Amino acid sequence: MSFSYRSIVTLLLAIIVASLLQLVFFAVPKNKPLPVLNAQEIRQDLYALLSQIEQYSGFYALTMDNTNAQLSHVASLIVEQHQDITPHARFAAEITKLLNTLKDPGALVQNFDDKSGELPLILRPLNDQWLALDKDNSPINSHFPFITHIDGLPIHKWVTASQAYLPEPARQSQEMQWPWLKRLNLLREDLGLSIKPYVLITLINDDMQTQQVTLALAPKQSQVIDAIAKEDDNREPSVFDLINQLSTFERPEFQDMPHRLAKVNTTTVKLKISDLSAFELDKELQQELFKGMTHPLLIIDLRDAKGFSPKLLTMLSRYQDTDLNNTLAPNVMGFAHYRRSPKFRNDYLKPLNFMPLDTLEYSAPRLKALTHNLPTVNDDKFSPWYVRTKPVVTPEGRNRLALLVSPHCRQECEWIAYRTRLWSRVNLIGEKTSGDFARHYHFKLPNSGLDIRLSSSLTYDAQGKLLSGVGTEPDILLPQNNDIQWQGLVSLVRSAKPKPQQGQPGLQPIKLAQSKLN
């Protein structure tokens, strides 16, 4: 079969046009719609969620009768209010509120992102007010630095709306409120306000003078730009990319090394520790800590610390006082049990450094006296009791320790805050912790794909009182941010009242204004 000259040219042109169309298809950004769920998908996800909570949540089993009715009520409201198409992020927010019914500080909803409709400024707490800052952390109006209203509503109403998305122990934390406060359109829906592409804010100064400012919201297209940028991460960098990188490169002496010892003044050093599990194997970081403990004052930033290693608490126990209170079991630090499940083995709490109660090798009368105050265990729902003992460390030295804590201080960090709170040479600074001591159970909802986390174990102190969900109050209450004035922090520690040693009456937390750090 032969082809004419015309047919060959036509075929080549068709191939070229098809190739060009395909290139255009790949070149044009794809503005994918936001994920949505229909009513049936919502019902299915809620059914799966409630089923998982009933099987694996320690907090659910603790107050099952009351919690079951509350969960069912909230779930029915979600179904009733979302009979049509529901955005993925909105459903995630509703699930967050439902989980807060459990009062579980470890409960978390992940795998969703909604950056559209965010507040186009940064709110930072200062005493009982909120600063309105730009992206460079400078006041958007230096003559009117504080914000009083958003869209005509007082700021406290927005704070109250944001608290619905926080577990009870963290609702008063300004640090925890901010991630939800900035979700402007979400809170607008909750408060019954209309969605607009701008926001009206009211600013005030110290003379009680006010000024109103209108700010535009970031366009939704920014999400597409972010997605394209992520796709471009795998391409080879161009010369212009390298020039831009070099222009923003900082000299080594100005780079922050958060996980290495840094000098504050001649007598004080600071150290940041975030991954407590990795700390167990990080010999260099352990040596940095040893060096820091030789100074008159060591400040350790534990605001974001998570993990289960006991190494840090063991090392810090040199700052402890001699415990003369507990003569029955002076080495017992606390108790725990986990939610029974075929998925959990009897060594489920071993990563949390708990061991079976019978490993103490106490006599039967002494063991009975030790566990006398523990609550009665429902064997169908919870494992037997496990015990954690204190590190065997002799107190030494007269040096002082300051620990920065926050609601993000979790798991082993909770134990560090709980134990060191009573030591006379240690000051806790920051916000109350959330009380998240637990091992977490993770699962994914079938339709929305949301990753859910629940606390599957509960923790108690040596006297049988529940620690999970309670949290530890700091000695110095101080809302945190990233621009701490370290020398001011040293002054706060030095001016704090001496703490009594264990066995003496305790002191109430001191509330110090954040402005004193400036």
mmCIF file with all atom_site columns, C-alpha atoms in Angstrom, residues 76-219:
data_model
loop_
_atom_site.group_PDB
_atom_site.id
_atom_site.type_symbol
_atom_site.label_atom_id
_atom_site.label_alt_id
_atom_site.label_comp_id
_atom_site.label_asym_id
_atom_site.label_entity_id
_atom_site.label_seq_id
_atom_site.pdbx_PDB_ins_code
_atom_site.Cartn_x
_atom_site.Cartn_y
_atom_site.Cartn_z
_atom_site.occupancy
_atom_site.B_iso_or_equiv
_atom_site.pdbx_formal_charge
_atom_site.auth_seq_id
_atom_site.auth_comp_id
_atom_site.auth_asym_id
_atom_site.auth_atom_id
_atom_site.pdbx_PDB_model_num
ATOM 1   C CA . SER A 1 76  ? -26.282 12.967 64.531 1.00 0.00 ? 76  SER A CA 1
ATOM 2   C CA . LEU A 1 77  ? -25.890 16.759 64.402 1.00 0.00 ? 77  LEU A CA 1
ATOM 3   C CA . ILE A 1 78  ? -23.115 16.421 61.819 1.00 0.00 ? 78  ILE A CA 1
ATOM 4   C CA . VAL A 1 79  ? -25.311 14.180 59.656 1.00 0.00 ? 79  VAL A CA 1
ATOM 5   C CA . GLU A 1 80  ? -28.255 16.551 60.018 1.00 0.00 ? 80  GLU A CA 1
ATOM 6   C CA . GLN A 1 81  ? -26.275 19.679 59.166 1.00 0.00 ? 81  GLN A CA 1
ATOM 7   C CA . HIS A 1 82  ? -24.416 18.184 56.193 1.00 0.00 ? 82  HIS A CA 1
ATOM 8   C CA . GLN A 1 83  ? -27.068 16.666 53.940 1.00 0.00 ? 83  GLN A CA 1
ATOM 9   C CA . ASP A 1 84  ? -25.438 17.977 50.782 1.00 0.00 ? 84  ASP A CA 1
ATOM 10  C CA . ILE A 1 85  ? -21.887 18.148 49.441 1.00 0.00 ? 85  ILE A CA 1
ATOM 11  C CA . THR A 1 86  ? -19.407 18.996 52.230 1.00 0.00 ? 86  THR A CA 1
ATOM 12  C CA . PRO A 1 87  ? -15.818 20.187 51.733 1.00 0.00 ? 87  PRO A CA 1
ATOM 13  C CA . HIS A 1 88  ? -13.141 17.861 53.034 1.00 0.00 ? 88  HIS A CA 1
ATOM 14  C CA . ALA A 1 89  ? -11.668 20.474 55.392 1.00 0.00 ? 89  ALA A CA 1
ATOM 15  C CA . ARG A 1 90  ? -15.082 21.312 56.861 1.00 0.00 ? 90  ARG A CA 1
ATOM 16  C CA . PHE A 1 91  ? -15.701 17.652 57.637 1.00 0.00 ? 91  PHE A CA 1
ATOM 17  C CA . ALA A 1 92  ? -12.268 17.410 59.276 1.00 0.00 ? 92  ALA A CA 1
ATOM 18  C CA . ALA A 1 93  ? -13.187 20.359 61.494 1.00 0.00 ? 93  ALA A CA 1
ATOM 19  C CA . GLU A 1 94  ? -16.453 18.670 62.511 1.00 0.00 ? 94  GLU A CA 1
ATOM 20  C CA . ILE A 1 95  ? -14.593 15.459 63.360 1.00 0.00 ? 95  ILE A CA 1
ATOM 21  C CA . THR A 1 96  ? -12.168 17.490 65.478 1.00 0.00 ? 96  THR A CA 1
ATOM 22  C CA . LYS A 1 97  ? -15.068 18.874 67.526 1.00 0.00 ? 97  LYS A CA 1
ATOM 23  C CA . LEU A 1 98  ? -16.551 15.395 67.884 1.00 0.00 ? 98  LEU A CA 1
ATOM 24  C CA . LEU A 1 99  ? -13.262 13.980 69.209 1.00 0.00 ? 99  LEU A CA 1
ATOM 25  C CA . ASN A 1 100 ? -13.093 16.760 71.799 1.00 0.00 ? 100 ASN A CA 1
ATOM 26  C CA . THR A 1 101 ? -16.098 15.114 73.448 1.00 0.00 ? 101 THR A CA 1
ATOM 27  C CA . LEU A 1 102 ? -13.646 12.450 74.655 1.00 0.00 ? 102 LEU A CA 1
ATOM 28  C CA . LYS A 1 103 ? -11.534 15.064 76.517 1.00 0.00 ? 103 LYS A CA 1
ATOM 29  C CA . ASP A 1 104 ? -8.547  13.209 75.103 1.00 0.00 ? 104 ASP A CA 1
ATOM 30  C CA . PRO A 1 105 ? -5.446  15.461 74.778 1.00 0.00 ? 105 PRO A CA 1
ATOM 31  C CA . GLY A 1 106 ? -3.913  12.978 72.338 1.00 0.00 ? 106 GLY A CA 1
ATOM 32  C CA . ALA A 1 107 ? -6.848  12.966 69.910 1.00 0.00 ? 107 ALA A CA 1
ATOM 33  C CA . LEU A 1 108 ? -5.917  14.456 66.550 1.00 0.00 ? 108 LEU A CA 1
ATOM 34  C CA . VAL A 1 109 ? -7.255  14.730 62.996 1.00 0.00 ? 109 VAL A CA 1
ATOM 35  C CA . GLN A 1 110 ? -4.631  14.809 60.251 1.00 0.00 ? 110 GLN A CA 1
ATOM 36  C CA . ASN A 1 111 ? -4.270  14.604 56.468 1.00 0.00 ? 111 ASN A CA 1
ATOM 37  C CA . PHE A 1 112 ? -6.270  17.664 55.526 1.00 0.00 ? 112 PHE A CA 1
ATOM 38  C CA . ASP A 1 113 ? -5.272  21.162 54.502 1.00 0.00 ? 113 ASP A CA 1
ATOM 39  C CA . ASP A 1 114 ? -7.348  24.266 53.960 1.00 0.00 ? 114 ASP A CA 1
ATOM 40  C CA . LYS A 1 115 ? -5.339  27.451 53.505 1.00 0.00 ? 115 LYS A CA 1
ATOM 41  C CA . SER A 1 116 ? -8.062  29.385 51.715 1.00 0.00 ? 116 SER A CA 1
ATOM 42  C CA . GLY A 1 117 ? -9.719  32.089 53.760 1.00 0.00 ? 117 GLY A CA 1
ATOM 43  C CA . GLU A 1 118 ? -6.949  32.428 56.330 1.00 0.00 ? 118 GLU A CA 1
ATOM 44  C CA . LEU A 1 119 ? -6.584  35.563 58.421 1.00 0.00 ? 119 LEU A CA 1
ATOM 45  C CA . PRO A 1 120 ? -4.016  37.718 56.546 1.00 0.00 ? 120 PRO A CA 1
ATOM 46  C CA . LEU A 1 121 ? -2.135  38.683 59.694 1.00 0.00 ? 121 LEU A CA 1
ATOM 47  C CA . ILE A 1 122 ? -0.543  37.053 62.715 1.00 0.00 ? 122 ILE A CA 1
ATOM 48  C CA . LEU A 1 123 ? -2.139  37.292 66.161 1.00 0.00 ? 123 LEU A CA 1
ATOM 49  C CA . ARG A 1 124 ? 0.225   37.125 69.098 1.00 0.00 ? 124 ARG A CA 1
ATOM 50  C CA . PRO A 1 125 ? -0.909  37.208 72.738 1.00 0.00 ? 125 PRO A CA 1
ATOM 51  C CA . LEU A 1 126 ? 0.488   39.879 75.032 1.00 0.00 ? 126 LEU A CA 1
ATOM 52  C CA . ASN A 1 127 ? -0.964  39.755 78.532 1.00 0.00 ? 127 ASN A CA 1
ATOM 53  C CA . ASP A 1 128 ? -4.760  39.926 77.981 1.00 0.00 ? 128 ASP A CA 1
ATOM 54  C CA . GLN A 1 129 ? -4.556  41.447 74.503 1.00 0.00 ? 129 GLN A CA 1
ATOM 55  C CA . TRP A 1 130 ? -3.618  40.302 71.011 1.00 0.00 ? 130 TRP A CA 1
ATOM 56  C CA . LEU A 1 131 ? -1.011  41.987 68.841 1.00 0.00 ? 131 LEU A CA 1
ATOM 57  C CA . ALA A 1 132 ? -1.790  42.292 65.102 1.00 0.00 ? 132 ALA A CA 1
ATOM 58  C CA . LEU A 1 133 ? 1.453   41.489 63.246 1.00 0.00 ? 133 LEU A CA 1
ATOM 59  C CA . ASP A 1 134 ? 2.527   41.156 59.641 1.00 0.00 ? 134 ASP A CA 1
ATOM 60  C CA . LYS A 1 135 ? 4.523   38.270 58.158 1.00 0.00 ? 135 LYS A CA 1
ATOM 61  C CA . ASP A 1 136 ? 7.740   39.821 59.509 1.00 0.00 ? 136 ASP A CA 1
ATOM 62  C CA . ASN A 1 137 ? 6.317   39.820 63.062 1.00 0.00 ? 137 ASN A CA 1
ATOM 63  C CA . SER A 1 138 ? 6.054   43.616 63.084 1.00 0.00 ? 138 SER A CA 1
ATOM 64  C CA . PRO A 1 139 ? 2.816   45.447 64.009 1.00 0.00 ? 139 PRO A CA 1
ATOM 65  C CA . ILE A 1 140 ? 0.754   46.139 60.887 1.00 0.00 ? 140 ILE A CA 1
ATOM 66  C CA . ASN A 1 141 ? 0.255   49.604 62.408 1.00 0.00 ? 141 ASN A CA 1
ATOM 67  C CA . SER A 1 142 ? 2.821   50.638 65.006 1.00 0.00 ? 142 SER A CA 1
ATOM 68  C CA . HIS A 1 143 ? 0.506   53.395 66.309 1.00 0.00 ? 143 HIS A CA 1
ATOM 69  C CA . PHE A 1 144 ? -2.377  50.932 66.807 1.00 0.00 ? 144 PHE A CA 1
ATOM 70  C CA . PRO A 1 145 ? -0.689  47.628 67.708 1.00 0.00 ? 145 PRO A CA 1
ATOM 71  C CA . PHE A 1 146 ? -3.594  45.693 69.284 1.00 0.00 ? 146 PHE A CA 1
ATOM 72  C CA . ILE A 1 147 ? -6.665  44.137 67.654 1.00 0.00 ? 147 ILE A CA 1
ATOM 73  C CA . THR A 1 148 ? -10.100 44.372 69.282 1.00 0.00 ? 148 THR A CA 1
ATOM 74  C CA . HIS A 1 149 ? -12.592 43.257 66.593 1.00 0.00 ? 149 HIS A CA 1
ATOM 75  C CA . ILE A 1 150 ? -12.689 41.071 63.475 1.00 0.00 ? 150 ILE A CA 1
ATOM 76  C CA . ASP A 1 151 ? -15.576 41.644 61.056 1.00 0.00 ? 151 ASP A CA 1
ATOM 77  C CA . GLY A 1 152 ? -17.234 43.746 63.744 1.00 0.00 ? 152 GLY A CA 1
ATOM 78  C CA . LEU A 1 153 ? -17.215 41.014 66.410 1.00 0.00 ? 153 LEU A CA 1
ATOM 79  C CA . PRO A 1 154 ? -15.059 41.327 69.564 1.00 0.00 ? 154 PRO A CA 1
ATOM 80  C CA . ILE A 1 155 ? -11.907 39.228 69.535 1.00 0.00 ? 155 ILE A CA 1
ATOM 81  C CA . HIS A 1 156 ? -13.097 37.213 72.553 1.00 0.00 ? 156 HIS A CA 1
ATOM 82  C CA . LYS A 1 157 ? -15.966 35.782 70.469 1.00 0.00 ? 157 LYS A CA 1
ATOM 83  C CA . TRP A 1 158 ? -13.448 34.508 67.912 1.00 0.00 ? 158 TRP A CA 1
ATOM 84  C CA . VAL A 1 159 ? -11.358 33.022 70.718 1.00 0.00 ? 159 VAL A CA 1
ATOM 85  C CA . THR A 1 160 ? -14.428 31.242 72.100 1.00 0.00 ? 160 THR A CA 1
ATOM 86  C CA . ALA A 1 161 ? -15.229 29.885 68.628 1.00 0.00 ? 161 ALA A CA 1
ATOM 87  C CA . SER A 1 162 ? -11.669 28.574 68.245 1.00 0.00 ? 162 SER A CA 1
ATOM 88  C CA . GLN A 1 163 ? -11.867 26.783 71.603 1.00 0.00 ? 163 GLN A CA 1
ATOM 89  C CA . ALA A 1 164 ? -14.517 24.418 70.215 1.00 0.00 ? 164 ALA A CA 1
ATOM 90  C CA . TYR A 1 165 ? -11.721 22.763 68.213 1.00 0.00 ? 165 TYR A CA 1
ATOM 91  C CA . LEU A 1 166 ? -9.456  22.188 71.218 1.00 0.00 ? 166 LEU A CA 1
ATOM 92  C CA . PRO A 1 167 ? -9.547  19.437 73.853 1.00 0.00 ? 167 PRO A CA 1
ATOM 93  C CA . GLU A 1 168 ? -10.566 20.718 77.257 1.00 0.00 ? 168 GLU A CA 1
ATOM 94  C CA . PRO A 1 169 ? -7.076  20.820 78.840 1.00 0.00 ? 169 PRO A CA 1
ATOM 95  C CA . ALA A 1 170 ? -5.777  23.076 76.031 1.00 0.00 ? 170 ALA A CA 1
ATOM 96  C CA . ARG A 1 171 ? -8.697  25.471 75.580 1.00 0.00 ? 171 ARG A CA 1
ATOM 97  C CA . GLN A 1 172 ? -7.139  28.255 77.659 1.00 0.00 ? 172 GLN A CA 1
ATOM 98  C CA . SER A 1 173 ? -3.799  27.984 75.863 1.00 0.00 ? 173 SER A CA 1
ATOM 99  C CA . GLN A 1 174 ? -3.253  30.969 73.586 1.00 0.00 ? 174 GLN A CA 1
ATOM 100 C CA . GLU A 1 175 ? -0.600  28.992 71.730 1.00 0.00 ? 175 GLU A CA 1
ATOM 101 C CA . MET A 1 176 ? -3.130  26.270 70.901 1.00 0.00 ? 176 MET A CA 1
ATOM 102 C CA . GLN A 1 177 ? -5.861  28.773 70.010 1.00 0.00 ? 177 GLN A CA 1
ATOM 103 C CA . TRP A 1 178 ? -3.861  30.517 67.291 1.00 0.00 ? 178 TRP A CA 1
ATOM 104 C CA . PRO A 1 179 ? -3.852  27.721 64.623 1.00 0.00 ? 179 PRO A CA 1
ATOM 105 C CA . TRP A 1 180 ? -7.663  27.778 64.725 1.00 0.00 ? 180 TRP A CA 1
ATOM 106 C CA . LEU A 1 181 ? -8.013  31.545 65.116 1.00 0.00 ? 181 LEU A CA 1
ATOM 107 C CA . LYS A 1 182 ? -6.298  32.077 61.769 1.00 0.00 ? 182 LYS A CA 1
ATOM 108 C CA . ARG A 1 183 ? -8.859  29.869 59.965 1.00 0.00 ? 183 ARG A CA 1
ATOM 109 C CA . LEU A 1 184 ? -11.060 32.864 59.283 1.00 0.00 ? 184 LEU A CA 1
ATOM 110 C CA . ASN A 1 185 ? -13.678 31.410 56.940 1.00 0.00 ? 185 ASN A CA 1
ATOM 111 C CA . LEU A 1 186 ? -14.174 28.324 59.088 1.00 0.00 ? 186 LEU A CA 1
ATOM 112 C CA . LEU A 1 187 ? -14.924 30.466 62.144 1.00 0.00 ? 187 LEU A CA 1
ATOM 113 C CA . ARG A 1 188 ? -17.070 32.795 60.038 1.00 0.00 ? 188 ARG A CA 1
ATOM 114 C CA . GLU A 1 189 ? -19.325 29.849 59.242 1.00 0.00 ? 189 GLU A CA 1
ATOM 115 C CA . ASP A 1 190 ? -19.477 28.891 62.929 1.00 0.00 ? 190 ASP A CA 1
ATOM 116 C CA . LEU A 1 191 ? -20.375 32.457 63.923 1.00 0.00 ? 191 LEU A CA 1
ATOM 117 C CA . GLY A 1 192 ? -22.977 32.869 61.185 1.00 0.00 ? 192 GLY A CA 1
ATOM 118 C CA . LEU A 1 193 ? -21.024 35.486 59.219 1.00 0.00 ? 193 LEU A CA 1
ATOM 119 C CA . SER A 1 194 ? -20.876 35.781 55.458 1.00 0.00 ? 194 SER A CA 1
ATOM 120 C CA . ILE A 1 195 ? -17.788 34.683 53.510 1.00 0.00 ? 195 ILE A CA 1
ATOM 121 C CA . LYS A 1 196 ? -16.038 37.646 51.881 1.00 0.00 ? 196 LYS A CA 1
ATOM 122 C CA . PRO A 1 197 ? -12.702 38.040 50.059 1.00 0.00 ? 197 PRO A CA 1
ATOM 123 C CA . TYR A 1 198 ? -11.597 40.596 52.650 1.00 0.00 ? 198 TYR A CA 1
ATOM 124 C CA . VAL A 1 199 ? -11.667 41.089 56.410 1.00 0.00 ? 199 VAL A CA 1
ATOM 125 C CA . LEU A 1 200 ? -12.362 44.201 58.477 1.00 0.00 ? 200 LEU A CA 1
ATOM 126 C CA . ILE A 1 201 ? -10.256 44.523 61.629 1.00 0.00 ? 201 ILE A CA 1
ATOM 127 C CA . THR A 1 202 ? -10.386 47.124 64.402 1.00 0.00 ? 202 THR A CA 1
ATOM 128 C CA . LEU A 1 203 ? -7.106  48.214 65.991 1.00 0.00 ? 203 LEU A CA 1
ATOM 129 C CA . ILE A 1 204 ? -6.526  50.082 69.247 1.00 0.00 ? 204 ILE A CA 1
ATOM 130 C CA . ASN A 1 205 ? -3.652  51.801 71.028 1.00 0.00 ? 205 ASN A CA 1
ATOM 131 C CA . ASP A 1 206 ? -2.821  52.474 74.683 1.00 0.00 ? 206 ASP A CA 1
ATOM 132 C CA . ASP A 1 207 ? -4.855  55.707 74.591 1.00 0.00 ? 207 ASP A CA 1
ATOM 133 C CA . MET A 1 208 ? -7.976  53.712 73.648 1.00 0.00 ? 208 MET A CA 1
ATOM 134 C CA . GLN A 1 209 ? -8.049  55.257 70.171 1.00 0.00 ? 209 GLN A CA 1
ATOM 135 C CA . THR A 1 210 ? -9.240  52.923 67.415 1.00 0.00 ? 210 THR A CA 1
ATOM 136 C CA . GLN A 1 211 ? -8.715  52.511 63.702 1.00 0.00 ? 211 GLN A CA 1
ATOM 137 C CA . GLN A 1 212 ? -10.418 50.191 61.205 1.00 0.00 ? 212 GLN A CA 1
ATOM 138 C CA . VAL A 1 213 ? -8.435  48.474 58.470 1.00 0.00 ? 213 VAL A CA 1
ATOM 139 C CA . THR A 1 214 ? -9.650  46.332 55.560 1.00 0.00 ? 214 THR A CA 1
ATOM 140 C CA . LEU A 1 215 ? -7.326  43.535 54.435 1.00 0.00 ? 215 LEU A CA 1
ATOM 141 C CA . ALA A 1 216 ? -7.693  41.276 51.390 1.00 0.00 ? 216 ALA A CA 1
ATOM 142 C CA . LEU A 1 217 ? -7.550  37.516 51.862 1.00 0.00 ? 217 LEU A CA 1
ATOM 143 C CA . ALA A 1 218 ? -5.040  35.399 49.986 1.00 0.00 ? 218 ALA A CA 1
ATOM 144 C CA . PRO A 1 219 ? -6.563  34.013 46.748 1.00 0.00 ? 219 PRO A CA 1
#
